[in-house]
Short mmCIF file of C-alpha atoms in Angstrom, two decimals:
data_model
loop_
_atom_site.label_atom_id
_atom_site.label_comp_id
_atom_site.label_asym_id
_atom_site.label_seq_id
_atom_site.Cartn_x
_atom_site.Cartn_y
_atom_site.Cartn_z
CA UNK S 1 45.14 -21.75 30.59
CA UNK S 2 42.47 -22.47 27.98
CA UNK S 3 42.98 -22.22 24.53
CA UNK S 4 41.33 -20.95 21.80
CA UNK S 5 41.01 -22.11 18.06
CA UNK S 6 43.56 -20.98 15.81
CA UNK S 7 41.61 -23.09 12.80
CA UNK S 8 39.04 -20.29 12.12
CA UNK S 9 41.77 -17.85 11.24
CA UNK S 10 43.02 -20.12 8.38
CA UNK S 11 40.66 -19.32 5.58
CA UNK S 12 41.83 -18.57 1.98
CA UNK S 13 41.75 -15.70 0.28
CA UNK S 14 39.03 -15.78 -2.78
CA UNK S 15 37.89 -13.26 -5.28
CA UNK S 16 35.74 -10.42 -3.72
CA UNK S 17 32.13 -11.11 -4.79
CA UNK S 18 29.18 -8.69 -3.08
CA UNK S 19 26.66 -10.51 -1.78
CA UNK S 20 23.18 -10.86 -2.74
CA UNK S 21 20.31 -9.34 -1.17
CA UNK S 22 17.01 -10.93 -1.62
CA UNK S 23 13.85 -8.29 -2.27
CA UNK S 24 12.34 -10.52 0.68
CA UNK S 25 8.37 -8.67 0.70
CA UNK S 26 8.53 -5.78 -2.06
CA UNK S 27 5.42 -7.28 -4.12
CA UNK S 28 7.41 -8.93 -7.28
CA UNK S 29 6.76 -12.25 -6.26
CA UNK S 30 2.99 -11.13 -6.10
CA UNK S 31 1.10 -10.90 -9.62
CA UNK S 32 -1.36 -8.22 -9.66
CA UNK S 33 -4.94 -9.35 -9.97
CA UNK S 34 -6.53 -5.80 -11.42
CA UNK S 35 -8.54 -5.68 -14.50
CA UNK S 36 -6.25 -4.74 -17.41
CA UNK S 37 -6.74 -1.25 -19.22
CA UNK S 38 -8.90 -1.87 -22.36
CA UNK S 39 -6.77 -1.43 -25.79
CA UNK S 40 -8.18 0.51 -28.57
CA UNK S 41 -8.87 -1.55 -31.68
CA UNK S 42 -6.81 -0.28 -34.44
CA UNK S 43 -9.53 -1.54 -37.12
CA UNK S 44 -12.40 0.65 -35.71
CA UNK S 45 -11.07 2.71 -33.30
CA UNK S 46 -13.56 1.36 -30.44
CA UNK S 47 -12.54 0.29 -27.21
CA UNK S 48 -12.05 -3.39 -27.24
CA UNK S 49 -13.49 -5.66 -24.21
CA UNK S 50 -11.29 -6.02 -21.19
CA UNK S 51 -9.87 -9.72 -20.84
CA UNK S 52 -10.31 -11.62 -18.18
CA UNK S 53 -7.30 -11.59 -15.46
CA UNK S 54 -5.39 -14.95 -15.63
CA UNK S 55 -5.98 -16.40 -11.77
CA UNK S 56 -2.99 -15.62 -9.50
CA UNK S 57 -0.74 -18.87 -9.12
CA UNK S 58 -0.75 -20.53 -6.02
CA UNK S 59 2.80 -20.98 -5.87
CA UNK S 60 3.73 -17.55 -6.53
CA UNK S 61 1.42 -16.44 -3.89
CA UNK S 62 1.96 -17.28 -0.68
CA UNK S 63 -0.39 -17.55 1.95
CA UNK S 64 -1.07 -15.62 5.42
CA UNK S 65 -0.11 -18.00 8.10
CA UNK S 66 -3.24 -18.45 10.50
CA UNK S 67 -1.13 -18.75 13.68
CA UNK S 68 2.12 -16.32 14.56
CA UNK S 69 3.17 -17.40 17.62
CA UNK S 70 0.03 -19.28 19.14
CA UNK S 71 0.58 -22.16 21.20
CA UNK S 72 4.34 -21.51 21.85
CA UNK S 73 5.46 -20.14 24.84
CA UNK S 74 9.19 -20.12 25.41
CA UNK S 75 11.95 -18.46 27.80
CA UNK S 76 11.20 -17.22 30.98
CA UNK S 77 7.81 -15.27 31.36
CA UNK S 78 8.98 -13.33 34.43
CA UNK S 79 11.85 -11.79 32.33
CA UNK S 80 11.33 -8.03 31.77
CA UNK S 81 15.10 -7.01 29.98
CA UNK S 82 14.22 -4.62 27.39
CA UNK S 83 13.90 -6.24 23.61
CA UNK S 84 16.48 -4.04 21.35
CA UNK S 85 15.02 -3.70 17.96
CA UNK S 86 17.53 -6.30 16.00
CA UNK S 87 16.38 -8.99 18.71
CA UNK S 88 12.78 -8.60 17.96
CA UNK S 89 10.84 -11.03 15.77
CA UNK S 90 10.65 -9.95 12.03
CA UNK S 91 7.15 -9.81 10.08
CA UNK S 92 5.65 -12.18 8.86
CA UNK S 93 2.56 -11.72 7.32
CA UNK S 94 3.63 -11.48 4.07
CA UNK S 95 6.06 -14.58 3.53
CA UNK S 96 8.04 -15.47 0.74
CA UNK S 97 6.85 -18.72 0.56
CA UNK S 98 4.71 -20.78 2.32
CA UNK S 99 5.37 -25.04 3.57
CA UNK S 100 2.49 -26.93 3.48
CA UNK S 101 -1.57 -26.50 1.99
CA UNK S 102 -3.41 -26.39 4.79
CA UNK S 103 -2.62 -29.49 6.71
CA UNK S 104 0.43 -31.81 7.45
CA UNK S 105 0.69 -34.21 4.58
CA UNK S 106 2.45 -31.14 2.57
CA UNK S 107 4.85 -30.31 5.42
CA UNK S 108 7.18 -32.53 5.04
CA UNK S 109 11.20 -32.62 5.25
CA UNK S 110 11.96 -32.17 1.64
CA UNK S 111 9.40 -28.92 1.87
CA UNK S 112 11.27 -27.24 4.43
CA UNK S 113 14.80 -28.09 3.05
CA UNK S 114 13.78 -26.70 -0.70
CA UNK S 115 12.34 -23.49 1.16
CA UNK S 116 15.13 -23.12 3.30
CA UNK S 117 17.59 -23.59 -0.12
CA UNK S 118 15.79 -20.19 -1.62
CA UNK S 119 15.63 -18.22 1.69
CA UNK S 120 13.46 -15.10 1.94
CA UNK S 121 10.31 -15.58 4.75
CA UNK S 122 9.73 -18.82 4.90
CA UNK S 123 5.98 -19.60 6.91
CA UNK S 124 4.12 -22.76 7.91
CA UNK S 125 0.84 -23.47 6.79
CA UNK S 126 0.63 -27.40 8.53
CA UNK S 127 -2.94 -26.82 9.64
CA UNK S 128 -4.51 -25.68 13.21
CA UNK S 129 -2.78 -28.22 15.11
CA UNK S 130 0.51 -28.52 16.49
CA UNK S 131 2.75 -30.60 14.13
CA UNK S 132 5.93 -32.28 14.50
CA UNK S 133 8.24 -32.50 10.61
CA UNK S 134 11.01 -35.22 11.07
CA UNK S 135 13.76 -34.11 8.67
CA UNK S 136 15.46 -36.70 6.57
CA UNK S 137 18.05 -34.45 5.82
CA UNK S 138 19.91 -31.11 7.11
CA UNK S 139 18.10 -27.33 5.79
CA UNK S 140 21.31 -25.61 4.37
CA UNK S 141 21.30 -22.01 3.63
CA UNK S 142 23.04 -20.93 0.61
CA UNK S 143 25.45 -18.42 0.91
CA UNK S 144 23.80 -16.34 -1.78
CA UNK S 145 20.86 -15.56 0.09
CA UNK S 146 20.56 -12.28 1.97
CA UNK S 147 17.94 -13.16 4.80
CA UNK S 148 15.82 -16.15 5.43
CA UNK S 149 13.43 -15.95 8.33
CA UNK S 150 11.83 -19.66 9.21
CA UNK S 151 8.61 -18.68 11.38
CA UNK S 152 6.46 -21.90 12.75
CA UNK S 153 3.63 -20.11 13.70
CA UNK S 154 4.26 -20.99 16.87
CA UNK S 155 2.70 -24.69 15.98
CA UNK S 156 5.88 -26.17 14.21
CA UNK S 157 8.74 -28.83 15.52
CA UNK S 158 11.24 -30.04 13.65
CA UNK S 159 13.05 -32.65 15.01
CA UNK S 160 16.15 -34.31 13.56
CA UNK S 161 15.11 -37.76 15.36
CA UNK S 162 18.16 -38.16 17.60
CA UNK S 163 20.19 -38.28 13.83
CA UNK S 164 21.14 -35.07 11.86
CA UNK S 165 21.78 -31.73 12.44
CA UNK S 166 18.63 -29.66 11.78
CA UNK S 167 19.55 -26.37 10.67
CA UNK S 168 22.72 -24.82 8.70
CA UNK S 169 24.79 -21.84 7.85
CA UNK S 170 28.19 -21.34 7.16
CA UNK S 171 29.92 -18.86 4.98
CA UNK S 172 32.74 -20.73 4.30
CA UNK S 173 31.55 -23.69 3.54
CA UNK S 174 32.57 -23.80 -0.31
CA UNK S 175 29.41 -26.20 -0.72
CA UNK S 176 26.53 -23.51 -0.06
CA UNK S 177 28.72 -21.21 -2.31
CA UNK S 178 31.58 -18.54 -1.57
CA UNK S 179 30.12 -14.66 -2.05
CA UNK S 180 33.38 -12.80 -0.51
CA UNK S 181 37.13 -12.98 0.30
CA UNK S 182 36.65 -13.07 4.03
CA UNK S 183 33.96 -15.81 4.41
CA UNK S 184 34.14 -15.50 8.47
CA UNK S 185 33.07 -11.47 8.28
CA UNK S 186 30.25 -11.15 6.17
CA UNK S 187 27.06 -9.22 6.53
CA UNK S 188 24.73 -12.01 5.16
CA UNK S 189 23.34 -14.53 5.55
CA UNK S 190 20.98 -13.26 8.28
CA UNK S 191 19.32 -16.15 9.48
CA UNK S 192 15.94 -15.67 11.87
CA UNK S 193 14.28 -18.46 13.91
CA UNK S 194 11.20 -17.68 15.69
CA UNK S 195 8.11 -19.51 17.14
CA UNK S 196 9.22 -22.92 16.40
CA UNK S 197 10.66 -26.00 18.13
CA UNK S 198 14.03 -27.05 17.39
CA UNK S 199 13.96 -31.15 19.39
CA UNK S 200 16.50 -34.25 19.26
CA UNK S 201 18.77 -32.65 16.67
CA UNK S 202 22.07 -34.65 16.42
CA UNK S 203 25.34 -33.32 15.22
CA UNK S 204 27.70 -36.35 16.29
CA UNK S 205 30.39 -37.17 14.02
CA UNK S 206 30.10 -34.17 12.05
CA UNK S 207 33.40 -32.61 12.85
CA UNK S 208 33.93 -29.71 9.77
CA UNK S 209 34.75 -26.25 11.52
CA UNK S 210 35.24 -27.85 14.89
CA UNK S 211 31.53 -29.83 14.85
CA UNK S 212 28.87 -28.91 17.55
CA UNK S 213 25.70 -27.12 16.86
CA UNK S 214 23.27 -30.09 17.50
CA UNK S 215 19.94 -28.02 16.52
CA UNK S 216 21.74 -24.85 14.93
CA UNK S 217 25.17 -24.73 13.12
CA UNK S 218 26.15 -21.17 12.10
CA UNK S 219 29.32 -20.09 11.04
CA UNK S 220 29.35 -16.16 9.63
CA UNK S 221 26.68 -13.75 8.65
CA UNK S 222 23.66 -13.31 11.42
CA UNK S 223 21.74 -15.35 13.58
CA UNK S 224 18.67 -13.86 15.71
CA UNK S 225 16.20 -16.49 17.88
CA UNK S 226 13.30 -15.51 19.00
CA UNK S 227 10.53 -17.31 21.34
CA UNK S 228 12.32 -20.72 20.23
CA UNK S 229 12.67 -24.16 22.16
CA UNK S 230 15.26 -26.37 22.07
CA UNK S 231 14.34 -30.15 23.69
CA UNK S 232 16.66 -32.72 23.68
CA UNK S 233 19.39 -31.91 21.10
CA UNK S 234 22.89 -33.57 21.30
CA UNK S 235 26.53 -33.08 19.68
CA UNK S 236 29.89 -35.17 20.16
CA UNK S 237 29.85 -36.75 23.94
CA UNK S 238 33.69 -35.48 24.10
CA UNK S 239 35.86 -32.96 22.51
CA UNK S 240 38.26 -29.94 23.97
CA UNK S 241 36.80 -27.17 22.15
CA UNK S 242 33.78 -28.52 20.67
CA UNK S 243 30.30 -27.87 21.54
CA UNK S 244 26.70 -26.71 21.72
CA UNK S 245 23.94 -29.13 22.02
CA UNK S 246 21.15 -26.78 20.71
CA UNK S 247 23.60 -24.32 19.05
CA UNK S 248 27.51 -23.74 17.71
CA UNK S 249 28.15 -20.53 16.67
CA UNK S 250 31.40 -19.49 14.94
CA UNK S 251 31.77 -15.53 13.37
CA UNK S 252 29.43 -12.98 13.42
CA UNK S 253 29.42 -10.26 11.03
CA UNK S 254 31.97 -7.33 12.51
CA UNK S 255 31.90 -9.27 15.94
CA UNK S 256 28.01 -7.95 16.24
CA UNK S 257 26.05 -10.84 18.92
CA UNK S 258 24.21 -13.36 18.45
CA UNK S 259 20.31 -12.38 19.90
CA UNK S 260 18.55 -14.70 21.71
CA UNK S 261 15.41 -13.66 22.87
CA UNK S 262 12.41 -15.44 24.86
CA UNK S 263 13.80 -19.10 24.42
CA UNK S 264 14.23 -22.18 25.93
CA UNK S 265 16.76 -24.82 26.14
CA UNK S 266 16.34 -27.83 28.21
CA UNK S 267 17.82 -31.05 28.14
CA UNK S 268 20.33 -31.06 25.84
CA UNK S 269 24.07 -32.57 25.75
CA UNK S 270 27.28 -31.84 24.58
CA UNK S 271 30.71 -32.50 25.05
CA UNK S 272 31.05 -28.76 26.26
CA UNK S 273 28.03 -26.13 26.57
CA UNK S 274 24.87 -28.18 27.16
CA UNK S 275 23.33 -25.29 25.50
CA UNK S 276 24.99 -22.79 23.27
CA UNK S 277 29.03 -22.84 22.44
CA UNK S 278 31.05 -20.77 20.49
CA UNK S 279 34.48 -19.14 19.84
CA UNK S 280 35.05 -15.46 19.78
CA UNK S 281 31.43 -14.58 19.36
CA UNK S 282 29.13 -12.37 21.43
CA UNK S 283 25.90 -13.21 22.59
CA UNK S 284 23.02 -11.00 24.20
CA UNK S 285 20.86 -13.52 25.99
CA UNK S 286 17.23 -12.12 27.21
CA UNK S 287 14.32 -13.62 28.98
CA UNK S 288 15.22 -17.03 28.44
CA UNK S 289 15.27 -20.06 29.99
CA UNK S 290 17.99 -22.83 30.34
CA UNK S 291 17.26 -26.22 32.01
CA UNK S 292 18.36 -29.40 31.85
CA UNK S 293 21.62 -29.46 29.81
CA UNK S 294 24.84 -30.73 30.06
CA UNK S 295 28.36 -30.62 29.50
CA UNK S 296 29.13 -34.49 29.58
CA UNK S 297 32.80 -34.46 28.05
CA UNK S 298 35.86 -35.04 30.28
CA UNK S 299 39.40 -34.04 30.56
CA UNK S 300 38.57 -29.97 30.35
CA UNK S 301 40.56 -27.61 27.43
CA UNK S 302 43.49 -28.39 27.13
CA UNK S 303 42.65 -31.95 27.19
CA UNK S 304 43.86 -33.48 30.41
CA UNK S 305 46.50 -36.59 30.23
CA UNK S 306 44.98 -39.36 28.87
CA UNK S 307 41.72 -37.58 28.35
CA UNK S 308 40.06 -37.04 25.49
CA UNK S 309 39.29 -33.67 26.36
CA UNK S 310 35.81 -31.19 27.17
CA UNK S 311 33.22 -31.36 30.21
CA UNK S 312 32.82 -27.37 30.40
CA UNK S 313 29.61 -24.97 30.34
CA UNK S 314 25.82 -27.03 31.18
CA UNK S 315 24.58 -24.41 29.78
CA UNK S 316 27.00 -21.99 28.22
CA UNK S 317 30.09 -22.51 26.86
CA UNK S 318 32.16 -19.17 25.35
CA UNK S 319 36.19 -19.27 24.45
CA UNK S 320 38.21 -16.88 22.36
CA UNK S 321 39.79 -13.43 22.65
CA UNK S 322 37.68 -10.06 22.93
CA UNK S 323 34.10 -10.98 23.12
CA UNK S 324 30.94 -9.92 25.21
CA UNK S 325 28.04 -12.01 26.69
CA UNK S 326 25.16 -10.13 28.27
CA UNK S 327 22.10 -12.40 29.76
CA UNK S 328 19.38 -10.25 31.02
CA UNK S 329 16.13 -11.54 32.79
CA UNK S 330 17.37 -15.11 32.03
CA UNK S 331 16.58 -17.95 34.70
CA UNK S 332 19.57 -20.75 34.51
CA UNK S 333 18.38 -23.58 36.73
CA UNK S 334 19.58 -27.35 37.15
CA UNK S 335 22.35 -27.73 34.34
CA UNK S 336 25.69 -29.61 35.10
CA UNK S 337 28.98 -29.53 34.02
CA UNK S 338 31.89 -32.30 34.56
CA UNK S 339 34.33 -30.13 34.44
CA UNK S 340 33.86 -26.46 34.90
CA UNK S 341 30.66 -24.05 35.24
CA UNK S 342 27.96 -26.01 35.48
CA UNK S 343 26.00 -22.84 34.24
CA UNK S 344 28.15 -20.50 32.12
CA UNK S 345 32.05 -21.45 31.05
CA UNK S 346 33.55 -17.98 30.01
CA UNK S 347 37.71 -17.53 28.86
CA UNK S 348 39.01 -14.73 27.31
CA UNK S 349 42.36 -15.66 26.59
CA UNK S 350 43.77 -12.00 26.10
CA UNK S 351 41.44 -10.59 29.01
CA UNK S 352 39.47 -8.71 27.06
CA UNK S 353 36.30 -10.39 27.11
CA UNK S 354 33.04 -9.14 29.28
CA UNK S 355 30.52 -11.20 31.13
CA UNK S 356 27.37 -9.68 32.36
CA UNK S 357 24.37 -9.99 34.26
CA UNK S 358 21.39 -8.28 34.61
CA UNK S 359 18.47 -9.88 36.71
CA UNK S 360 18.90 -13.31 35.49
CA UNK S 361 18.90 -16.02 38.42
CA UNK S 362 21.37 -19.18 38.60
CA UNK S 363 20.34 -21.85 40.56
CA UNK S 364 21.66 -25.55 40.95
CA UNK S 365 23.85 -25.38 38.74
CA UNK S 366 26.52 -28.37 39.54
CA UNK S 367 29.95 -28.50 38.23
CA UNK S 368 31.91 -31.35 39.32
CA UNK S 369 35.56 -29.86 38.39
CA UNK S 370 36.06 -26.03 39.00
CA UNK S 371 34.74 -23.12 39.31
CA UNK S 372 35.18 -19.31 40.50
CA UNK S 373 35.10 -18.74 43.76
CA UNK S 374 32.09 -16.81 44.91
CA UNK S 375 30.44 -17.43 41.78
CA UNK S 376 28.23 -20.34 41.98
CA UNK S 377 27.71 -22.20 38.51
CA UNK S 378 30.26 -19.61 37.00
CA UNK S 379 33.96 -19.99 35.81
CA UNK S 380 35.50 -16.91 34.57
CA UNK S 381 38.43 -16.01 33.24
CA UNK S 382 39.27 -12.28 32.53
CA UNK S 383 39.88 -9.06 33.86
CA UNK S 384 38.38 -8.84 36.95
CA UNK S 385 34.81 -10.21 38.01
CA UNK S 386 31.90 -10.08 35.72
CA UNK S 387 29.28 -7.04 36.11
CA UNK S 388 26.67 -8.71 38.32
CA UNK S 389 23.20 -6.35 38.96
CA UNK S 390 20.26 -7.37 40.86
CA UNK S 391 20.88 -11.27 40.08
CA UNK S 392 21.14 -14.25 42.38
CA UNK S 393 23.74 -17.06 42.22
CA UNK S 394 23.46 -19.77 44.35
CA UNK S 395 24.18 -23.76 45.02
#
């Protein structure tokens, strides 16, 4: 019996504040740049000479990124699940605010942490060749903000150098600010990542809400990916319950899923779910990719004897009560696990949770422990057998 993590039940009650929504796009940010209407002189009564319109300010006005998309190709290209609307990559052309001038030397860490502090649509302009940002510290999202979409253009890595966390969100963090009396079901932030790289982010050691989340930590609000790849990211080597190498996710608003959509995630390591992790959340995975990853902790959940506990999910790794995961024209090939599923770990403790899925192919996917019979990669634990349709599972 596996079980699940009391600790996220144990917030406080705070004062009910409503949360902020951002205009994101509505043209205030934007000053106008039209001639203004000539004044009648009060002396003479003629029409006085139009002034000249002050020049828009750069930083008020930000620019068109020239890529959206180009030179990133993520998830699995022979996936055809249908794209819902909310799992669809958000507009762009219009951004909030812009990183960099035109070239590299403006993209820098401190650039993407300040943009990521104010939220809204948050673009790249890093120049017309691929560029790689090493982050001196973690981008935190303040609880205050009602969407922040970070869009690389398709040209954009940032990479937390094998040492920090990259990205993150949490809604009960007091620290990025508290905006309501139930921090772990709130309707923002709504975080979007899309045509960017996400490489050799490193959560180790940092343990608050359970740790994990190597590239991503979110806890609350939304999270949508989109055409993403994850290389290399890593999270404590051992731990029962903790996890995610490339993401940890913890609450979503009203139990709505996590969307992941066109991404990839190879190589990446983690006491449990080589990959993604999370507690009680759904997830709707589609045309992706997983490769690579690993679940390198030992002992399983509950911690074995003498053990210090975790091993479970290469690639996926989902616990809790009454959750869903859908993956839908998804390839998982060549992850291991030291425990169990060395593709997808999945326990509902009250049997209410769904697993299901939709022509997506597992392939050499190792486990060393357990896993369930006549499920290859897989270990399950709910009512009955997950919903398998035109799929293949094998050694």
């Amino acid at each position: 019996m596996v079980r699940s993590a009391c600790f996220l039940s144990s917030v406080s009650a705070l004062v009910i504040v409503l949360p902020l929504v951002l205009s994101g796009c509505d043209g205030k940010h934007v000053r106008s740049s039209a001639a203004p209407t000539p004044m009648a002189s009060a002396a003479s009564g003629v029409s006085a000479a139009p002034t000249a319109p002050a020049p828009p300010s750069p930083r008020r006005i930000a620019r068109r990124p020239k890529a959206s998309g180009i030179g990133l190709r993520a998830g699995n290209p022979a996936g055809h699940a249908a794209v819902p609307a909310a799992a669809r990559p958000v507009d762009t052309s219009h951004p909030t605010r812009v990183v960099g001038h035109g070239g590299p030397r403006g993209c820098t860490s401190a650039a993407v942490v300040a943009a990521v502090a104010k939220g809204g649509i948050i673009a790249f302009d890093c120049g017309p060749a691929p560029v790689t940002i090493a982050m001196k510290a973690t981008a935190k999202i303040r609880n205050s903000v009602g969407r922040t979409v970070l869009d690389g253009g398709g040209l954009v890595t940032l990479s937390g150098g094998g040492a920090r966390r990259i990205l993150y969100m949490n809604t009960c963090d007091q620290a990025q600010g508290w905006t309501a009396s139930h921090c772990n079901d709130q309707t923002t932030p709504r975080l979007t990542v899309q045509n960017i790289t996400f490489a050799n982010g490193n959560a180790t050691g940092h343990k608050q809400d359970g740790g994990g989340g190597g590239a991503i930590f979110v806890r609350g609000g939304r999270l949508t990916v989109v055409n993403v790849r994850f290389t290399d990211n890593r999270c404590d080597s051992t731990g029962p319950d903790l996890g995610g190498a490339a993401i940890r996710v913890l609450d979503q608003y009203h139990g709505l899923p996590v969307y992941i959509t066109g991404s990839t995630f190879q190589g990446g390591a983690c006491s449990n779910g080589g990959a993604l992790s999370s507690i009680g959340v759904s997830w709707t995975i589609l045309n992706s990719l997983f490769t690579g990853n690993r679940a390198i902790g030992h002992g399983a959940n509950p911690a074995r004897g003498g053990t210090p506990g975790g091993g479970s999910g290469g690639a996926v790794y989902a616990d809790g009560n009454r959750f869903a995961i859908h993956i839908a024209g998804t390839v998982i090939r060549g992850n291991h696990a030291n425990e169990g599923g060395g593709a997808v770990f999945f326990v509902s403790n009250d049997n209410t949770g769904t697993l299901t899925l939709d022509h997506t192919h597992l392939t050499g996917n190792r486990n060393t422990g357990f896993q369930t019979p006549g499920l290859p990669g897989i270990y399950f634990h709910s009512t009955g057998r997950p919903t398998i349709t035109a799929s293949t599972l094998s050694r």
